[in-house]
């Protein structure tokens, strides 16, 4: 293991804590402005913050030259967030995150060349299967939520791929700020169609700012730093801690409880993430 990666791993865990806390708060906003409106407002405020801080127009030539990567990165963020919130509206936070995680987990699996990586990924796969109660499969509404989660996971994998390629060619700050603007524009029609009459109250703006800071500004800044410095396998497997963090956030903020078996599955995910961290391949 490279000890220089330890700060990145700590930052990545902080990112997970931040984004899942924000997701817990966001779920309470769904009943007021809907999933689409919550997604749009979160990305709208984040795009303003990043634009003011990073001033992306200073590197317009590089942005235009690499427009495909940035468009892919931004659309992936927008679609990932919208589909995740649609899943979260139907399913418990921990379950939604577990299903969504299949995306980066699959990416880690396909990117791996070492046997030990397959071991950690296999443990996480089994644990995620245990986490998802079979009774969810007997209701049509829950199945729709599962498909939303799988779709979000697909775009999460694309977010990692486009983010890694883009950071190799462009300044991280410009990628992030333009990417969030594109994500906001992607979510804009969905939000306006469903919630435009309810978006301008002070209460909505207050909660949207909190959600945006915790679920977008902090975690995406951290992840963009880590995504280009950690191997895809390591990054993908470490994010398997997301369901664990989601379970804690769901318990604290939403009073969502898990069974003993599900708790054991979460513990197995923690062990796999620790194992992945300790066996990072030295370059």
CSV table of C-alpha atoms in Angstrom, one decimal:
chain,number,residue,atom,x,y,z
A,1,UNK,CA,0.0,0.0,0.0
A,2,UNK,CA,1.2,3.5,-0.8
A,3,UNK,CA,1.0,5.7,2.3
A,4,UNK,CA,0.7,8.8,0.1
A,5,UNK,CA,-2.8,7.5,-0.8
A,6,UNK,CA,-4.0,7.6,2.8
A,7,UNK,CA,-5.1,11.3,2.7
A,8,UNK,CA,-7.0,10.6,-0.5
A,9,UNK,CA,-8.8,7.7,1.1
A,10,UNK,CA,-9.7,9.8,4.1
A,11,UNK,CA,-11.0,12.5,1.9
A,12,UNK,CA,-13.1,10.0,-0.1
A,13,UNK,CA,-14.7,8.7,3.2
A,14,UNK,CA,-15.5,12.4,4.1
A,15,UNK,CA,-17.1,12.8,0.7
A,16,UNK,CA,-19.3,9.8,1.3
A,17,UNK,CA,-20.4,11.1,4.7
A,18,UNK,CA,-21.2,14.4,3.2
A,19,UNK,CA,-23.2,13.1,0.2
A,20,UNK,CA,-25.3,10.6,2.2
A,21,UNK,CA,-26.1,13.2,4.8
A,22,UNK,CA,-27.3,15.5,2.0
A,23,UNK,CA,-29.3,12.7,0.5
A,24,UNK,CA,-31.1,12.1,3.8
A,25,UNK,CA,-32.1,15.8,3.9
A,26,UNK,CA,-33.1,15.7,0.3
A,27,UNK,CA,-35.5,12.9,0.8
A,28,UNK,CA,-37.5,15.2,3.1
A,29,UNK,CA,-37.7,17.8,0.4
A,30,UNK,CA,-39.2,15.4,-2.2
A,31,UNK,CA,-42.7,15.8,-0.7
A,32,UNK,CA,-42.5,19.6,-1.2
A,33,UNK,CA,-41.0,20.1,-4.7
A,34,UNK,CA,-40.6,16.6,-6.0
A,35,UNK,CA,-37.6,14.6,-7.0
A,36,UNK,CA,-37.0,16.5,-10.2
A,37,UNK,CA,-37.3,19.9,-8.5
A,38,UNK,CA,-34.9,18.8,-5.7
A,39,UNK,CA,-32.3,17.6,-8.3
A,40,UNK,CA,-32.6,20.8,-10.3
A,41,UNK,CA,-32.3,23.2,-7.4
A,42,UNK,CA,-29.3,21.3,-5.9
A,43,UNK,CA,-27.4,21.5,-9.2
A,44,UNK,CA,-28.5,25.1,-9.9
A,45,UNK,CA,-27.0,26.3,-6.6
A,46,UNK,CA,-23.9,24.2,-7.0
A,47,UNK,CA,-23.3,25.6,-10.5
A,48,UNK,CA,-23.5,29.1,-9.2
A,49,UNK,CA,-21.0,28.4,-6.4
A,50,UNK,CA,-18.5,26.6,-8.7
A,51,UNK,CA,-18.8,29.3,-11.4
A,52,UNK,CA,-18.1,32.1,-8.9
A,53,UNK,CA,-15.2,30.3,-7.2
A,54,UNK,CA,-13.5,28.7,-10.3
A,55,UNK,CA,-14.3,31.2,-13.2
A,56,UNK,CA,-14.3,28.4,-15.9
A,57,UNK,CA,-14.5,30.9,-18.8
A,58,UNK,CA,-10.8,31.6,-18.4
A,59,UNK,CA,-10.0,28.3,-20.1
A,60,UNK,CA,-12.7,28.3,-22.8
A,61,UNK,CA,-10.3,27.1,-25.5
A,62,UNK,CA,-9.4,23.9,-23.7
A,63,UNK,CA,-13.1,23.3,-22.8
A,64,UNK,CA,-14.2,23.7,-26.4
A,65,UNK,CA,-11.4,21.4,-27.6
A,66,UNK,CA,-12.4,18.6,-25.2
A,67,UNK,CA,-16.2,19.3,-25.3
A,68,UNK,CA,-17.1,15.6,-25.7
A,69,UNK,CA,-15.4,14.6,-22.4
A,70,UNK,CA,-16.9,17.5,-20.5
A,71,UNK,CA,-20.4,16.9,-22.0
A,72,UNK,CA,-20.1,13.2,-21.1
A,73,UNK,CA,-19.0,14.1,-17.6
A,74,UNK,CA,-21.8,16.7,-17.0
A,75,UNK,CA,-24.6,14.6,-18.4
A,76,UNK,CA,-23.4,11.6,-16.3
A,77,UNK,CA,-23.7,13.8,-13.2
A,78,UNK,CA,-27.1,15.0,-14.1
A,79,UNK,CA,-28.6,11.6,-15.0
A,80,UNK,CA,-26.9,9.9,-12.1
A,81,UNK,CA,-28.4,12.4,-9.6
A,82,UNK,CA,-31.9,12.4,-11.1
A,83,UNK,CA,-32.2,8.7,-11.3
A,84,UNK,CA,-30.8,8.2,-7.8
A,85,UNK,CA,-33.3,10.6,-6.3
A,86,UNK,CA,-36.1,8.8,-8.2
A,87,UNK,CA,-34.9,5.5,-6.7
A,88,UNK,CA,-34.6,7.1,-3.3
A,89,UNK,CA,-38.2,8.3,-3.3
A,90,UNK,CA,-39.3,4.7,-3.6
A,91,UNK,CA,-36.7,2.7,-1.7
A,92,UNK,CA,-34.8,3.2,1.7
A,93,UNK,CA,-31.6,5.2,1.4
A,94,UNK,CA,-29.3,2.3,2.1
A,95,UNK,CA,-31.0,0.0,-0.5
A,96,UNK,CA,-30.9,2.7,-3.2
A,97,UNK,CA,-27.2,3.3,-2.6
A,98,UNK,CA,-26.5,-0.4,-2.6
A,99,UNK,CA,-28.2,-0.9,-6.0
A,100,UNK,CA,-26.6,2.2,-7.4
A,101,UNK,CA,-23.2,1.0,-6.3
A,102,UNK,CA,-23.4,-1.9,-8.8
A,103,UNK,CA,-22.3,0.6,-11.5
A,104,UNK,CA,-18.8,1.5,-10.0
A,105,UNK,CA,-18.5,-2.0,-8.7
A,106,UNK,CA,-18.9,-3.5,-12.2
A,107,UNK,CA,-16.3,-0.9,-13.4
A,108,UNK,CA,-13.9,-2.0,-10.7
A,109,UNK,CA,-14.4,-5.6,-11.7
A,110,UNK,CA,-13.8,-5.1,-15.4
A,111,UNK,CA,-10.8,-2.9,-14.7
A,112,UNK,CA,-9.1,-5.4,-12.4
A,113,UNK,CA,-6.1,-7.5,-13.3
A,114,UNK,CA,-5.4,-9.0,-9.9
A,115,UNK,CA,-7.0,-12.0,-8.2
A,116,UNK,CA,-7.1,-10.2,-4.8
A,117,UNK,CA,-9.3,-7.4,-6.4
A,118,UNK,CA,-11.8,-10.0,-7.5
A,119,UNK,CA,-12.0,-11.3,-4.0
A,120,UNK,CA,-12.9,-7.9,-2.5
A,121,UNK,CA,-15.4,-7.2,-5.3
A,122,UNK,CA,-17.0,-10.7,-4.8
A,123,UNK,CA,-17.4,-10.1,-1.1
A,124,UNK,CA,-19.1,-6.7,-1.8
A,125,UNK,CA,-21.4,-8.3,-4.5
A,126,UNK,CA,-22.6,-11.0,-2.1
A,127,UNK,CA,-23.1,-8.4,0.7
A,128,UNK,CA,-25.2,-6.1,-1.6
A,129,UNK,CA,-27.4,-9.1,-2.6
A,130,UNK,CA,-28.0,-9.8,1.1
A,131,UNK,CA,-28.7,-6.1,1.8
A,132,UNK,CA,-31.6,-6.1,-0.7
A,133,UNK,CA,-34.7,-7.7,0.9
A,134,UNK,CA,-36.4,-10.3,-1.3
A,135,UNK,CA,-39.8,-8.7,-0.4
A,136,UNK,CA,-38.9,-5.7,-2.5
A,137,UNK,CA,-39.1,-7.8,-5.6
A,138,UNK,CA,-42.8,-8.6,-5.0
A,139,UNK,CA,-44.0,-5.0,-5.6
A,140,UNK,CA,-44.1,-3.3,-9.0
A,141,UNK,CA,-43.3,0.1,-7.5
A,142,UNK,CA,-40.2,-1.3,-5.8
A,143,UNK,CA,-39.0,-2.9,-9.0
A,144,UNK,CA,-39.3,0.4,-10.7
A,145,UNK,CA,-37.2,1.9,-7.9
A,146,UNK,CA,-34.6,-0.8,-8.4
A,147,UNK,CA,-34.4,0.0,-12.1
A,148,UNK,CA,-33.9,3.7,-11.3
A,149,UNK,CA,-31.0,2.7,-9.0
A,150,UNK,CA,-29.4,0.5,-11.7
A,151,UNK,CA,-29.7,3.4,-14.2
A,152,UNK,CA,-28.1,5.7,-11.7
A,153,UNK,CA,-25.3,3.1,-11.2
A,154,UNK,CA,-24.7,3.0,-14.9
A,155,UNK,CA,-24.2,6.8,-15.1
A,156,UNK,CA,-22.0,6.6,-11.9
A,157,UNK,CA,-19.7,4.3,-13.8
A,158,UNK,CA,-19.7,6.8,-16.8
A,159,UNK,CA,-19.0,9.6,-14.3
A,160,UNK,CA,-15.8,7.8,-13.1
A,161,UNK,CA,-14.7,7.1,-16.7
A,162,UNK,CA,-15.3,10.5,-18.1
A,163,UNK,CA,-13.9,12.2,-14.9
A,164,UNK,CA,-10.7,10.2,-15.1
A,165,UNK,CA,-10.1,10.9,-18.8
A,166,UNK,CA,-11.1,14.6,-18.5
A,167,UNK,CA,-8.8,15.3,-15.5
A,168,UNK,CA,-5.9,13.9,-17.5
A,169,UNK,CA,-6.4,16.6,-20.1
A,170,UNK,CA,-8.0,19.6,-18.4
A,171,UNK,CA,-7.8,21.6,-15.2
A,172,UNK,CA,-9.9,19.9,-12.5
A,173,UNK,CA,-11.6,23.1,-11.4
A,174,UNK,CA,-12.8,23.8,-15.0
A,175,UNK,CA,-14.0,20.3,-15.5
A,176,UNK,CA,-16.0,20.4,-12.2
A,177,UNK,CA,-17.6,23.8,-12.7
A,178,UNK,CA,-18.6,23.2,-16.4
A,179,UNK,CA,-19.7,19.7,-15.6
A,180,UNK,CA,-22.1,20.8,-12.9
A,181,UNK,CA,-23.5,23.5,-15.2
A,182,UNK,CA,-24.2,20.9,-17.9
A,183,UNK,CA,-25.7,18.6,-15.2
A,184,UNK,CA,-28.0,21.5,-14.1
A,185,UNK,CA,-29.1,22.2,-17.7
A,186,UNK,CA,-29.8,18.5,-18.1
A,187,UNK,CA,-32.1,18.5,-15.1
A,188,UNK,CA,-33.7,21.9,-15.8
A,189,UNK,CA,-36.6,20.8,-18.1
A,190,UNK,CA,-37.5,17.9,-15.7
A,191,UNK,CA,-37.5,20.3,-12.7
A,192,UNK,CA,-39.5,23.1,-14.4
A,193,UNK,CA,-42.1,20.7,-15.8
A,194,UNK,CA,-42.8,19.1,-12.5
A,195,UNK,CA,-42.2,21.8,-9.8
A,196,UNK,CA,-41.8,25.3,-11.3
A,197,UNK,CA,-44.7,26.8,-9.1
A,198,UNK,CA,-43.0,25.8,-5.8
A,199,UNK,CA,-39.3,26.6,-6.4
A,200,UNK,CA,-39.1,30.3,-5.3
A,201,UNK,CA,-39.9,30.1,-1.6
A,202,UNK,CA,-37.2,31.0,1.0
A,203,UNK,CA,-37.7,27.6,2.7
A,204,UNK,CA,-37.0,25.8,-0.5
A,205,UNK,CA,-33.9,27.8,-1.2
A,206,UNK,CA,-32.6,27.3,2.3
A,207,UNK,CA,-32.9,23.5,2.2
A,208,UNK,CA,-31.6,23.4,-1.4
A,209,UNK,CA,-28.5,25.3,-0.4
A,210,UNK,CA,-27.8,22.8,2.4
A,211,UNK,CA,-28.3,19.8,0.1
A,212,UNK,CA,-26.2,21.4,-2.6
A,213,UNK,CA,-23.3,22.0,-0.3
A,214,UNK,CA,-23.4,18.6,1.3
A,215,UNK,CA,-24.3,16.5,-1.7
A,216,UNK,CA,-22.5,18.3,-4.5
A,217,UNK,CA,-20.0,21.0,-3.6
A,218,UNK,CA,-18.1,19.1,-1.0
A,219,UNK,CA,-18.2,15.5,-2.3
A,220,UNK,CA,-17.6,16.3,-6.0
A,221,UNK,CA,-14.7,18.5,-5.2
A,222,UNK,CA,-13.1,15.8,-3.1
A,223,UNK,CA,-13.9,13.0,-5.7
A,224,UNK,CA,-12.4,15.0,-8.6
A,225,UNK,CA,-9.1,15.2,-6.6
A,226,UNK,CA,-9.1,11.5,-5.8
A,227,UNK,CA,-10.4,10.1,-9.1
A,228,UNK,CA,-7.3,10.8,-11.0
A,229,UNK,CA,-4.8,9.7,-8.3
A,230,UNK,CA,-6.3,6.4,-7.3
A,231,UNK,CA,-6.6,3.3,-9.6
A,232,UNK,CA,-10.2,2.7,-10.9
A,233,UNK,CA,-10.3,-0.6,-9.1
A,234,UNK,CA,-9.3,1.0,-5.8
A,235,UNK,CA,-11.6,4.0,-6.3
A,236,UNK,CA,-14.5,1.7,-7.3
A,237,UNK,CA,-14.1,-0.7,-4.4
A,238,UNK,CA,-13.5,2.0,-1.8
A,239,UNK,CA,-16.8,3.6,-2.7
A,240,UNK,CA,-18.4,0.3,-1.6
A,241,UNK,CA,-18.5,2.0,1.8
A,242,UNK,CA,-21.4,4.1,0.4
A,243,UNK,CA,-24.1,1.7,1.6
A,244,UNK,CA,-22.5,1.7,5.1
A,245,UNK,CA,-22.6,5.4,5.3
A,246,UNK,CA,-26.1,5.5,3.8
A,247,UNK,CA,-27.3,3.1,6.4
A,248,UNK,CA,-25.9,5.3,9.2
A,249,UNK,CA,-27.4,8.5,7.6
A,250,UNK,CA,-30.7,6.7,7.0
A,251,UNK,CA,-30.9,5.6,10.7
A,252,UNK,CA,-30.0,9.1,12.0
A,253,UNK,CA,-32.0,11.3,9.7
A,254,UNK,CA,-34.8,9.0,8.4
A,255,UNK,CA,-35.1,6.4,11.1
A,256,UNK,CA,-34.6,3.6,8.6
A,257,UNK,CA,-33.6,0.4,10.4
A,258,UNK,CA,-31.8,-2.7,9.1
A,259,UNK,CA,-32.0,-6.3,10.2
A,260,UNK,CA,-29.1,-8.2,11.9
A,261,UNK,CA,-28.3,-10.0,8.6
A,262,UNK,CA,-28.2,-6.7,6.8
A,263,UNK,CA,-25.9,-5.4,9.5
A,264,UNK,CA,-23.5,-8.3,9.0
A,265,UNK,CA,-23.6,-7.6,5.2
A,266,UNK,CA,-22.6,-4.0,5.9
A,267,UNK,CA,-19.7,-5.2,8.2
A,268,UNK,CA,-18.5,-7.5,5.3
A,269,UNK,CA,-18.5,-4.5,3.0
A,270,UNK,CA,-16.4,-2.6,5.5
A,271,UNK,CA,-13.9,-5.5,5.7
A,272,UNK,CA,-13.7,-5.6,1.9
A,273,UNK,CA,-13.1,-1.9,1.6
A,274,UNK,CA,-10.3,-2.1,4.2
A,275,UNK,CA,-8.8,-5.1,2.4
A,276,UNK,CA,-8.9,-3.2,-0.9
A,277,UNK,CA,-7.2,-0.2,0.8
A,278,UNK,CA,-4.5,-2.3,2.3
A,279,UNK,CA,-3.7,-4.1,-0.9
A,280,UNK,CA,-3.5,-1.1,-3.2
A,281,UNK,CA,-1.0,-2.0,-5.9
A,282,UNK,CA,2.2,0.0,-5.7
A,283,UNK,CA,3.2,1.6,-9.0
